[in-house]
């Protein structure tokens, strides 16, 4: 019990670092001439293996019909705000999920299922899988911002630790890939 509290406290201390590592989402724009289109942004980050800081960020923005994936085979399309659609979240969880209707207990369960899936599947993921997971987490975080007042402190700590763990796992994988590419 004491170790879990120590672990949670350590993750809370690491949270500002993980939050700083997250990319600020671009504003969603819809063209007036074609209301059924949206700008889709794909972001790729390269990390310095020594420091773990972003040394290169490549952003590609494409205007597509709403809800369409990017035509490239190596990336995952997300809306310009960085959040996954309900269909993408449902695909990730392998069950129908509407993020906008999740109650506080259901959202806590979604975070738990999310981090368990990341822990189990991360070793076989490519950068597109990590981007898709980050978009799902962004959607969950958006809902969390809406219902945060409904959580008790212990649940807030649990969610924050799961958010930080995802960032740590993702950064570890990016650094590992960078080092492997240099060898």
Tab-separated table of C-alpha atoms in Angstrom:
chain	number	residue	atom	x	y	z
A	1	UNK	CA	0.000	0.000	0.000
A	2	UNK	CA	2.803	2.386	0.941
A	3	UNK	CA	4.662	1.575	-2.285
A	4	UNK	CA	1.612	2.370	-4.390
A	5	UNK	CA	1.277	5.765	-2.710
A	6	UNK	CA	4.961	6.421	-3.265
A	7	UNK	CA	4.567	5.417	-6.914
A	8	UNK	CA	1.532	7.695	-7.303
A	9	UNK	CA	3.429	10.574	-5.695
A	10	UNK	CA	6.385	10.010	-8.019
A	11	UNK	CA	4.082	10.026	-11.020
A	12	UNK	CA	2.482	13.255	-9.824
A	13	UNK	CA	5.920	14.805	-9.688
A	14	UNK	CA	6.592	13.593	-13.238
A	15	UNK	CA	3.264	14.903	-14.528
A	16	UNK	CA	4.443	18.450	-15.335
A	17	UNK	CA	7.256	16.977	-17.419
A	18	UNK	CA	4.842	14.675	-19.245
A	19	UNK	CA	2.342	17.476	-19.766
A	20	UNK	CA	5.081	19.671	-21.201
A	21	UNK	CA	5.979	16.892	-23.657
A	22	UNK	CA	2.482	16.838	-25.088
A	23	UNK	CA	1.943	18.686	-28.333
A	24	UNK	CA	-0.380	21.659	-28.245
A	25	UNK	CA	-3.234	20.857	-30.652
A	26	UNK	CA	-3.901	23.168	-33.578
A	27	UNK	CA	-7.256	24.900	-33.895
A	28	UNK	CA	-9.859	23.053	-35.955
A	29	UNK	CA	-10.825	24.877	-39.123
A	30	UNK	CA	-13.612	24.179	-41.528
A	31	UNK	CA	-13.659	25.853	-44.911
A	32	UNK	CA	-16.688	27.983	-45.741
A	33	UNK	CA	-16.874	26.865	-49.360
A	34	UNK	CA	-16.945	23.180	-48.456
A	35	UNK	CA	-18.644	22.658	-45.078
A	36	UNK	CA	-18.152	18.887	-45.317
A	37	UNK	CA	-14.350	19.200	-45.143
A	38	UNK	CA	-11.903	19.573	-42.320
A	39	UNK	CA	-8.200	20.077	-41.974
A	40	UNK	CA	-6.424	16.974	-40.704
A	41	UNK	CA	-3.015	17.371	-39.108
A	42	UNK	CA	-0.384	14.647	-38.790
A	43	UNK	CA	2.494	15.373	-36.412
A	44	UNK	CA	5.729	13.378	-36.221
A	45	UNK	CA	8.261	14.097	-33.493
A	46	UNK	CA	11.922	13.076	-33.335
A	47	UNK	CA	13.482	13.021	-29.880
A	48	UNK	CA	17.078	13.586	-28.830
A	49	UNK	CA	18.199	10.234	-27.325
A	50	UNK	CA	20.382	11.928	-24.734
A	51	UNK	CA	17.843	14.392	-23.341
A	52	UNK	CA	14.484	13.073	-24.521
A	53	UNK	CA	13.562	16.530	-25.840
A	54	UNK	CA	11.901	17.078	-29.187
A	55	UNK	CA	14.572	18.024	-31.720
A	56	UNK	CA	12.415	17.941	-34.843
A	57	UNK	CA	8.671	18.191	-35.280
A	58	UNK	CA	7.147	17.634	-38.694
A	59	UNK	CA	3.564	18.735	-39.237
A	60	UNK	CA	1.520	17.902	-42.312
A	61	UNK	CA	-1.939	19.413	-42.746
A	62	UNK	CA	-4.334	18.114	-45.379
A	63	UNK	CA	-7.902	19.153	-46.200
A	64	UNK	CA	-10.115	16.084	-46.570
A	65	UNK	CA	-13.807	15.239	-46.472
A	66	UNK	CA	-14.927	15.092	-42.845
A	67	UNK	CA	-14.081	11.799	-41.138
A	68	UNK	CA	-11.660	10.617	-43.842
A	69	UNK	CA	-8.220	9.202	-43.047
A	70	UNK	CA	-5.003	10.562	-44.523
A	71	UNK	CA	-4.021	8.848	-47.767
A	72	UNK	CA	-0.535	7.929	-46.536
A	73	UNK	CA	0.002	4.411	-45.267
A	74	UNK	CA	2.347	5.276	-42.409
A	75	UNK	CA	0.360	7.810	-40.417
A	76	UNK	CA	-2.881	8.070	-38.547
A	77	UNK	CA	-5.290	10.879	-39.270
A	78	UNK	CA	-6.801	12.730	-36.375
A	79	UNK	CA	-8.853	15.864	-36.346
A	80	UNK	CA	-6.914	19.117	-36.246
A	81	UNK	CA	-7.654	19.414	-32.513
A	82	UNK	CA	-5.729	16.160	-31.895
A	83	UNK	CA	-8.703	14.180	-30.612
A	84	UNK	CA	-9.911	10.875	-31.953
A	85	UNK	CA	-13.453	10.498	-33.212
A	86	UNK	CA	-15.873	8.178	-31.421
A	87	UNK	CA	-15.352	5.658	-34.236
A	88	UNK	CA	-11.575	5.729	-33.672
A	89	UNK	CA	-12.055	5.362	-29.922
A	90	UNK	CA	-14.426	2.447	-30.519
A	91	UNK	CA	-11.869	0.812	-32.824
A	92	UNK	CA	-9.168	1.265	-30.192
A	93	UNK	CA	-11.259	-0.292	-27.402
A	94	UNK	CA	-12.882	-2.865	-29.723
A	95	UNK	CA	-16.313	-1.887	-28.415
A	96	UNK	CA	-18.716	0.946	-29.137
A	97	UNK	CA	-17.689	3.951	-27.087
A	98	UNK	CA	-19.134	7.456	-27.178
A	99	UNK	CA	-16.686	9.599	-25.240
A	100	UNK	CA	-19.045	12.567	-24.928
A	101	UNK	CA	-21.540	10.528	-22.899
A	102	UNK	CA	-19.137	8.840	-20.470
A	103	UNK	CA	-19.988	9.409	-16.821
A	104	UNK	CA	-17.217	9.857	-14.243
A	105	UNK	CA	-17.123	6.146	-13.248
A	106	UNK	CA	-17.253	5.040	-16.893
A	107	UNK	CA	-14.471	7.498	-17.770
A	108	UNK	CA	-12.304	6.150	-14.948
A	109	UNK	CA	-12.904	2.653	-16.335
A	110	UNK	CA	-12.028	3.869	-19.857
A	111	UNK	CA	-8.712	5.289	-18.605
A	112	UNK	CA	-7.976	1.970	-16.886
A	113	UNK	CA	-8.781	-0.037	-20.023
A	114	UNK	CA	-6.747	2.426	-22.084
A	115	UNK	CA	-3.552	2.085	-20.043
A	116	UNK	CA	-3.948	-1.713	-19.817
A	117	UNK	CA	-4.204	-1.913	-23.618
A	118	UNK	CA	-1.146	0.323	-23.985
A	119	UNK	CA	0.847	-1.818	-21.535
A	120	UNK	CA	-0.140	-5.041	-23.316
A	121	UNK	CA	0.232	-3.932	-26.946
A	122	UNK	CA	3.012	-1.308	-26.903
A	123	UNK	CA	5.842	-3.667	-27.844
A	124	UNK	CA	4.326	-4.326	-31.277
A	125	UNK	CA	3.169	-0.774	-32.019
A	126	UNK	CA	4.525	1.389	-34.802
A	127	UNK	CA	4.472	5.226	-34.714
A	128	UNK	CA	0.976	5.290	-36.251
A	129	UNK	CA	-0.354	3.113	-33.412
A	130	UNK	CA	1.195	5.467	-30.854
A	131	UNK	CA	-0.392	8.453	-32.614
A	132	UNK	CA	-3.777	6.728	-32.596
A	133	UNK	CA	-3.418	5.971	-28.878
A	134	UNK	CA	-2.417	9.585	-28.191
A	135	UNK	CA	-5.532	10.766	-30.049
A	136	UNK	CA	-7.709	8.423	-27.967
A	137	UNK	CA	-6.070	9.736	-24.793
A	138	UNK	CA	-6.688	13.288	-25.989
A	139	UNK	CA	-10.390	12.465	-26.409
A	140	UNK	CA	-10.540	10.961	-22.923
A	141	UNK	CA	-8.735	14.017	-21.543
A	142	UNK	CA	-11.273	16.307	-23.207
A	143	UNK	CA	-14.105	14.481	-21.467
A	144	UNK	CA	-12.145	14.494	-18.206
A	145	UNK	CA	-11.948	18.287	-18.393
A	146	UNK	CA	-15.749	18.382	-18.672
A	147	UNK	CA	-16.518	16.070	-15.724
A	148	UNK	CA	-13.472	16.682	-13.494
A	149	UNK	CA	-15.623	18.073	-10.686
A	150	UNK	CA	-17.362	14.687	-10.355
A	151	UNK	CA	-14.164	12.866	-9.340
A	152	UNK	CA	-12.794	12.403	-5.842
A	153	UNK	CA	-9.117	13.166	-5.254
A	154	UNK	CA	-8.013	9.499	-5.390
A	155	UNK	CA	-9.621	9.069	-8.817
A	156	UNK	CA	-8.011	12.286	-10.073
A	157	UNK	CA	-4.612	10.997	-8.916
A	158	UNK	CA	-5.247	7.664	-10.639
A	159	UNK	CA	-6.154	9.363	-13.920
A	160	UNK	CA	-3.168	11.716	-13.764
A	161	UNK	CA	-0.826	8.807	-13.080
A	162	UNK	CA	-2.240	6.899	-16.066
A	163	UNK	CA	-1.799	9.957	-18.285
A	164	UNK	CA	1.799	10.304	-17.116
A	165	UNK	CA	2.467	6.594	-17.590
A	166	UNK	CA	1.301	6.779	-21.204
A	167	UNK	CA	3.599	9.736	-21.863
A	168	UNK	CA	6.506	7.921	-20.207
A	169	UNK	CA	5.914	4.744	-22.246
A	170	UNK	CA	5.591	6.717	-25.470
A	171	UNK	CA	8.715	8.765	-24.818
A	172	UNK	CA	10.650	5.641	-23.861
A	173	UNK	CA	9.654	4.003	-27.146
A	174	UNK	CA	10.603	7.104	-29.152
A	175	UNK	CA	14.003	7.301	-27.477
A	176	UNK	CA	14.531	3.573	-27.960
A	177	UNK	CA	13.692	3.909	-31.673
A	178	UNK	CA	16.064	6.848	-31.990
A	179	UNK	CA	18.895	4.932	-30.386
A	180	UNK	CA	18.191	1.821	-32.472
A	181	UNK	CA	18.277	3.899	-35.644
A	182	UNK	CA	21.699	5.270	-34.702
A	183	UNK	CA	23.240	1.805	-34.157
